[in-house]
Amino acid sequence: MEKITGFEISKHEKSKRIYKVKIEDQIIDKLIFPFHKFDVTALEYKPFTRFTLAKSLDDLTSNKLSNLINSILKERETGCFIIETNSENKKIDDIFLVKLSTAVTHLIGIPNHDSMAGKFYARFHVKHEDHSDSYLRKAYINMDLHTDGTYVKDVTDWLLMTKLEEKNAEGGETTLLHLDDWEHCEELSKDPVGRQNFIWGSPKSKNVHYKVEHPVFTEDEKGRPKISYIDQFPEPNNMDQGNFLQKLSDALEESNNKVITKLPVGSIIVANNYFWLHGRKAFKQNKNLSRELLRIRGSFFTN
Ligand SMILES: [Fe+2]
């Protein structure tokens, strides 16, 4: 692995498939000025400004950072990295993290329009009280392993999640599973029902007013399985499809090869959305629980 000045790159302590990219304070200092050039509204309204941020980040590494993260994400053996920043550094606030996340994604590809938020990213809270219609904000229920973008037409090659804030949180660990580590991958990805088209809808809060059809399992160009799945949104058409989904859900959740890790505040996780599944453990009850996340999903550059 090539060295990049100002970055500490290592394998994650819980998985050889996940890279940890620590950004040192000297890089943060160098980003303050270029990041000040645009406010968040400019980033939302003028897409080219996002590339300007991305370039200022990559320029600090002589373009080594973009090469590194693209190769990690596209490589089947890995496909995931976590960027960590110094949690003591007062210069890193939520706005800085929105900008840093924007810069990172624009070294990888183009973000999809997030219908829930009406922009290229979404910020959302998980709190003690919740009246929403999906598991996303239900703090005390496990969010089962899934991939993103199952119910939209947009290509969702990757996803990014940034932890902007966390208070009074016990539990709520991130769970991750790589398809090639999953005990039931061979059996279920070859099941003919998993290769059938399923109908995928979504609840109101997602603001997606159509349904899509696609199988749970497809294959990449080398014949390796890819998955597109979440428990809440497929609408099984018959007993075979219903039973298949139940079996799949059980087989994913009972896996012993999940990576369970606590992401520090100020960290950014990016994963390939075809062979990594992600989820969240339930939080312990606390009236003052508050977590804020940012998410961006999108496609790889194609040229
Ligand atoms: Fe998700």
Short mmCIF file of C-alpha atoms and ligand atoms in Angstrom, two decimals:
data_model
loop_
_atom_site.label_atom_id
_atom_site.label_comp_id
_atom_site.label_asym_id
_atom_site.label_seq_id
_atom_site.Cartn_x
_atom_site.Cartn_y
_atom_site.Cartn_z
CA MET A 1 0.00 0.00 0.00
CA GLU A 2 1.43 3.34 -1.06
CA LYS A 3 2.07 5.92 1.68
CA ILE A 4 0.15 9.18 1.55
CA THR A 5 1.54 12.08 3.56
CA GLY A 6 -0.96 13.24 6.15
CA PHE A 7 -2.95 10.00 6.05
CA GLU A 8 -2.51 6.88 8.14
CA ILE A 9 -3.73 3.85 6.23
CA SER A 10 -4.25 0.48 7.88
CA LYS A 11 -6.54 -2.52 7.92
CA HIS A 12 -9.51 -2.31 10.27
CA GLU A 13 -9.02 -4.23 13.51
CA LYS A 14 -12.22 -6.24 12.93
CA SER A 15 -11.89 -7.12 9.24
CA LYS A 16 -9.12 -7.56 6.71
CA ARG A 17 -11.58 -6.41 4.05
CA ILE A 18 -12.02 -2.93 5.49
CA TYR A 19 -9.42 -0.19 5.27
CA LYS A 20 -9.05 2.54 7.83
CA VAL A 21 -7.92 5.90 6.51
CA LYS A 22 -7.02 8.32 9.27
CA ILE A 23 -6.79 11.95 8.26
CA GLU A 24 -4.21 13.83 10.29
CA ASP A 25 -4.82 17.35 11.55
CA GLN A 26 -2.29 18.86 9.12
CA ILE A 27 -4.60 17.86 6.25
CA ILE A 28 -7.66 19.24 8.05
CA ASP A 29 -5.80 22.55 8.44
CA LYS A 30 -5.05 22.63 4.73
CA LEU A 31 -8.70 21.97 3.88
CA ILE A 32 -10.11 24.82 5.96
CA PHE A 33 -9.37 27.51 3.38
CA PRO A 34 -10.63 25.72 0.23
CA PHE A 35 -13.68 24.45 2.12
CA HIS A 36 -14.55 28.03 3.11
CA LYS A 37 -14.93 28.97 -0.52
CA PHE A 38 -18.47 27.53 -0.63
CA ASP A 39 -21.29 27.32 1.84
CA VAL A 40 -23.57 24.29 1.90
CA THR A 41 -26.23 26.08 -0.17
CA ALA A 42 -23.72 26.60 -2.97
CA LEU A 43 -22.88 22.89 -2.86
CA GLU A 44 -26.57 22.04 -3.08
CA TYR A 45 -27.37 24.45 -5.91
CA LYS A 46 -24.21 24.31 -7.99
CA PRO A 47 -23.00 20.74 -8.61
CA PHE A 48 -19.63 21.84 -10.03
CA THR A 49 -18.61 23.31 -6.66
CA ARG A 50 -18.63 19.77 -5.25
CA PHE A 51 -15.92 18.83 -7.70
CA THR A 52 -13.90 21.86 -6.66
CA LEU A 53 -13.95 20.58 -3.07
CA ALA A 54 -13.04 17.09 -4.21
CA LYS A 55 -10.12 18.42 -6.24
CA SER A 56 -8.78 20.43 -3.31
CA LEU A 57 -8.76 17.26 -1.21
CA ASP A 58 -7.16 15.10 -3.88
CA ASP A 59 -4.56 17.76 -4.77
CA LEU A 60 -3.22 17.53 -1.22
CA THR A 61 -2.27 13.92 -1.96
CA SER A 62 -1.08 14.33 -5.56
CA ASN A 63 -4.17 12.35 -6.56
CA LYS A 64 -3.12 9.34 -4.53
CA LEU A 65 -6.24 9.46 -2.37
CA SER A 66 -8.69 9.07 -5.24
CA ASN A 67 -6.67 6.19 -6.66
CA LEU A 68 -6.59 4.47 -3.28
CA ILE A 69 -10.27 4.78 -2.43
CA ASN A 70 -11.42 3.80 -5.91
CA SER A 71 -9.31 0.69 -5.91
CA ILE A 72 -10.47 -0.30 -2.42
CA LEU A 73 -14.13 0.19 -3.35
CA LYS A 74 -14.01 -1.66 -6.65
CA GLU A 75 -11.90 -4.57 -5.42
CA ARG A 76 -14.08 -7.54 -4.48
CA GLU A 77 -11.68 -8.62 -1.70
CA THR A 78 -12.13 -5.32 0.10
CA GLY A 79 -14.84 -2.88 -1.08
CA CYS A 80 -15.07 -0.81 2.08
CA PHE A 81 -13.15 1.90 3.92
CA ILE A 82 -13.65 4.06 6.96
CA ILE A 83 -12.24 7.57 7.12
CA GLU A 84 -11.50 8.72 10.63
CA THR A 85 -10.74 12.22 11.84
CA ASN A 86 -9.42 13.46 15.16
CA SER A 87 -12.46 13.77 17.41
CA GLU A 88 -10.65 16.35 19.56
CA ASN A 89 -10.16 18.70 16.62
CA LYS A 90 -12.59 21.58 17.16
CA LYS A 91 -12.30 22.68 13.52
CA ILE A 92 -14.23 19.59 12.48
CA ASP A 93 -17.91 20.44 12.88
CA ASP A 94 -20.99 19.13 11.08
CA ILE A 95 -20.59 21.54 8.16
CA PHE A 96 -16.97 20.53 7.72
CA LEU A 97 -18.07 16.88 7.68
CA VAL A 98 -20.75 17.57 5.06
CA LYS A 99 -18.06 19.14 2.89
CA LEU A 100 -15.53 16.39 3.50
CA SER A 101 -18.14 13.72 2.68
CA THR A 102 -19.08 15.61 -0.47
CA ALA A 103 -15.42 15.81 -1.48
CA VAL A 104 -14.88 12.08 -0.89
CA THR A 105 -17.93 11.05 -2.93
CA HIS A 106 -16.91 13.26 -5.82
CA LEU A 107 -13.64 11.38 -6.08
CA ILE A 108 -15.67 8.21 -6.63
CA GLY A 109 -18.67 9.13 -8.74
CA ILE A 110 -21.93 11.00 -8.98
CA PRO A 111 -24.37 11.07 -6.07
CA ASN A 112 -27.98 10.14 -6.69
CA HIS A 113 -30.74 12.58 -5.89
CA ASP A 114 -31.93 11.59 -2.41
CA SER A 115 -35.71 11.79 -2.66
CA MET A 116 -36.18 11.70 1.10
CA ALA A 117 -34.15 14.90 1.50
CA GLY A 118 -34.65 16.47 -1.93
CA LYS A 119 -30.92 16.98 -2.49
CA PHE A 120 -27.74 15.02 -3.20
CA TYR A 121 -27.32 14.06 0.45
CA ALA A 122 -29.58 13.45 3.43
CA ARG A 123 -29.06 14.31 7.08
CA PHE A 124 -31.30 12.54 9.54
CA HIS A 125 -31.61 11.97 13.27
CA VAL A 126 -32.25 8.84 15.23
CA LYS A 127 -33.87 9.73 18.55
CA HIS A 128 -35.80 8.21 21.42
CA GLU A 129 -39.17 9.21 19.97
CA ASP A 130 -40.11 8.27 16.45
CA HIS A 131 -43.25 8.44 14.33
CA SER A 132 -41.74 7.57 10.97
CA ASP A 133 -42.72 4.76 8.64
CA SER A 134 -39.43 2.94 8.15
CA TYR A 135 -36.77 1.24 10.26
CA LEU A 136 -34.28 4.00 9.46
CA ARG A 137 -35.22 6.03 12.53
CA LYS A 138 -36.44 3.29 14.89
CA ALA A 139 -33.75 3.43 17.53
CA TYR A 140 -34.76 0.42 19.58
CA ILE A 141 -35.20 -2.06 16.79
CA ASN A 142 -32.38 -3.74 14.90
CA MET A 143 -31.96 -2.45 11.40
CA ASP A 144 -31.36 -5.71 9.59
CA LEU A 145 -28.60 -6.22 7.05
CA HIS A 146 -29.48 -4.69 3.71
CA THR A 147 -28.20 -2.83 0.69
CA ASP A 148 -29.34 0.66 -0.37
CA GLY A 149 -31.23 1.80 -3.43
CA THR A 150 -33.37 -1.35 -3.70
CA TYR A 151 -36.53 0.61 -4.53
CA VAL A 152 -35.16 3.28 -6.89
CA LYS A 153 -34.33 3.32 -10.58
CA ASP A 154 -30.96 4.99 -9.97
CA VAL A 155 -27.83 2.91 -10.12
CA THR A 156 -26.50 2.58 -6.57
CA ASP A 157 -22.92 1.35 -6.80
CA TRP A 158 -21.79 2.70 -3.43
CA LEU A 159 -23.01 4.37 -0.29
CA LEU A 160 -21.43 6.71 2.21
CA MET A 161 -22.50 7.29 5.78
CA THR A 162 -21.01 9.90 8.08
CA LYS A 163 -21.62 10.14 11.79
CA LEU A 164 -22.19 13.84 12.45
CA GLU A 165 -23.25 13.63 16.06
CA GLU A 166 -23.93 11.11 18.80
CA LYS A 167 -25.20 11.69 22.34
CA ASN A 168 -26.29 9.27 25.04
CA ALA A 169 -25.92 6.33 22.71
CA GLU A 170 -25.35 2.86 24.02
CA GLY A 171 -25.65 0.10 21.46
CA GLY A 172 -26.42 1.19 17.91
CA GLU A 173 -23.29 -0.48 16.55
CA THR A 174 -22.84 -0.70 12.80
CA THR A 175 -23.13 -4.22 11.38
CA LEU A 176 -21.53 -5.17 8.10
CA LEU A 177 -21.39 -8.38 6.10
CA HIS A 178 -19.39 -9.14 2.96
CA LEU A 179 -21.20 -11.59 0.67
CA ASP A 180 -18.11 -13.78 0.34
CA ASP A 181 -17.98 -14.20 4.13
CA TRP A 182 -21.61 -15.24 4.36
CA GLU A 183 -22.16 -18.92 5.15
CA HIS A 184 -25.29 -19.18 2.95
CA CYS A 185 -24.10 -17.20 -0.06
CA GLU A 186 -23.61 -20.14 -2.41
CA GLU A 187 -26.90 -21.81 -1.49
CA LEU A 188 -29.15 -18.75 -1.63
CA SER A 189 -27.55 -16.84 -4.48
CA LYS A 190 -28.04 -19.90 -6.70
CA ASP A 191 -31.66 -20.44 -5.66
CA PRO A 192 -33.78 -19.82 -8.78
CA VAL A 193 -36.31 -17.81 -6.73
CA GLY A 194 -33.60 -15.30 -5.80
CA ARG A 195 -32.98 -14.74 -9.51
CA GLN A 196 -36.64 -13.99 -10.24
CA ASN A 197 -37.90 -10.45 -10.48
CA PHE A 198 -39.39 -9.08 -7.27
CA ILE A 199 -41.49 -5.94 -6.95
CA TRP A 200 -39.94 -3.27 -4.69
CA GLY A 201 -41.99 -0.41 -3.27
CA SER A 202 -41.30 2.04 -0.45
CA PRO A 203 -43.20 3.88 2.29
CA LYS A 204 -44.39 7.47 1.99
CA SER A 205 -41.44 9.18 3.67
CA LYS A 206 -39.11 8.04 0.91
CA ASN A 207 -40.97 10.19 -1.66
CA VAL A 208 -40.51 7.65 -4.42
CA HIS A 209 -43.79 7.34 -6.31
CA TYR A 210 -43.08 4.29 -8.40
CA LYS A 211 -42.15 0.68 -7.92
CA VAL A 212 -39.26 -1.17 -9.49
CA GLU A 213 -38.66 -4.78 -10.40
CA HIS A 214 -35.40 -6.66 -10.03
CA PRO A 215 -34.08 -9.93 -8.61
CA VAL A 216 -32.36 -10.17 -5.22
CA PHE A 217 -29.30 -11.81 -6.76
CA THR A 218 -27.51 -11.01 -9.98
CA GLU A 219 -23.93 -11.62 -11.11
CA ASP A 220 -20.99 -9.38 -11.90
CA GLU A 221 -18.93 -9.74 -15.07
CA LYS A 222 -16.89 -12.51 -13.44
CA GLY A 223 -19.94 -14.50 -12.34
CA ARG A 224 -19.67 -13.53 -8.67
CA PRO A 225 -22.97 -12.89 -6.88
CA LYS A 226 -24.25 -9.38 -6.26
CA ILE A 227 -27.14 -8.66 -3.93
CA SER A 228 -29.82 -5.96 -3.84
CA TYR A 229 -31.97 -6.54 -0.78
CA ILE A 230 -33.71 -4.95 2.19
CA ASP A 231 -36.38 -6.62 4.30
CA GLN A 232 -39.01 -3.87 4.29
CA PHE A 233 -39.53 -3.11 0.62
CA PRO A 234 -39.91 -6.25 -1.53
CA GLU A 235 -43.54 -7.18 -2.21
CA PRO A 236 -43.58 -10.95 -2.68
CA ASN A 237 -46.04 -12.16 -5.31
CA ASN A 238 -46.47 -15.69 -4.13
CA MET A 239 -45.55 -18.25 -1.47
CA ASP A 240 -42.20 -19.08 -3.13
CA GLN A 241 -41.07 -15.48 -3.06
CA GLY A 242 -42.35 -14.95 0.49
CA ASN A 243 -40.60 -18.04 1.79
CA PHE A 244 -37.41 -17.20 -0.04
CA LEU A 245 -37.27 -13.75 1.55
CA GLN A 246 -37.87 -15.19 5.02
CA LYS A 247 -35.09 -17.73 4.53
CA LEU A 248 -32.78 -15.03 3.24
CA SER A 249 -33.54 -12.70 6.13
CA ASP A 250 -32.93 -15.45 8.71
CA ALA A 251 -29.73 -16.60 7.00
CA LEU A 252 -28.31 -13.09 6.92
CA GLU A 253 -29.16 -12.23 10.51
CA GLU A 254 -27.83 -15.48 11.95
CA SER A 255 -24.46 -15.11 10.19
CA ASN A 256 -21.46 -15.43 12.50
CA ASN A 257 -19.29 -13.47 10.11
CA LYS A 258 -20.83 -10.05 10.55
CA VAL A 259 -18.45 -7.24 11.39
CA ILE A 260 -19.89 -5.37 14.36
CA THR A 261 -18.20 -2.08 15.08
CA LYS A 262 -18.80 1.27 16.73
CA LEU A 263 -18.11 4.12 14.35
CA PRO A 264 -16.65 7.16 16.08
CA VAL A 265 -18.25 10.57 15.63
CA GLY A 266 -16.62 12.32 12.69
CA SER A 267 -16.02 9.11 10.77
CA ILE A 268 -17.13 8.33 7.24
CA ILE A 269 -17.81 4.82 6.00
CA VAL A 270 -17.99 4.06 2.30
CA ALA A 271 -18.94 0.64 0.95
CA ASN A 272 -19.54 -1.11 -2.32
CA ASN A 273 -23.30 -1.66 -2.42
CA TYR A 274 -23.21 -4.94 -4.41
CA PHE A 275 -21.31 -7.20 -2.06
CA TRP A 276 -21.41 -5.42 1.31
CA LEU A 277 -24.58 -5.40 3.40
CA HIS A 278 -24.99 -2.97 6.27
CA GLY A 279 -27.26 -2.60 9.27
CA ARG A 280 -27.46 -1.23 12.80
CA LYS A 281 -27.96 -2.82 16.17
CA ALA A 282 -30.68 -1.55 18.47
CA PHE A 283 -29.81 1.23 20.92
CA LYS A 284 -30.32 0.93 24.66
CA GLN A 285 -33.32 2.96 25.83
CA ASN A 286 -32.41 6.54 26.66
CA LYS A 287 -34.73 9.56 26.52
CA ASN A 288 -31.84 11.81 25.50
CA LEU A 289 -30.52 9.57 22.76
CA SER A 290 -29.52 11.50 19.66
CA ARG A 291 -27.54 10.43 16.63
CA GLU A 292 -27.25 12.35 13.42
CA LEU A 293 -26.08 10.72 10.23
CA LEU A 294 -25.39 11.92 6.74
CA ARG A 295 -25.79 9.64 3.78
CA ILE A 296 -24.92 9.85 0.11
CA ARG A 297 -25.48 7.09 -2.43
CA GLY A 298 -24.42 7.06 -6.03
CA SER A 299 -22.82 5.53 -9.07
CA PHE A 300 -19.18 5.20 -10.09
CA PHE A 301 -17.81 7.50 -12.77
CA THR A 302 -18.19 5.78 -16.08
CA ASN A 303 -15.69 7.91 -17.98
FE FE B 1 -28.95 1.60 4.40
#
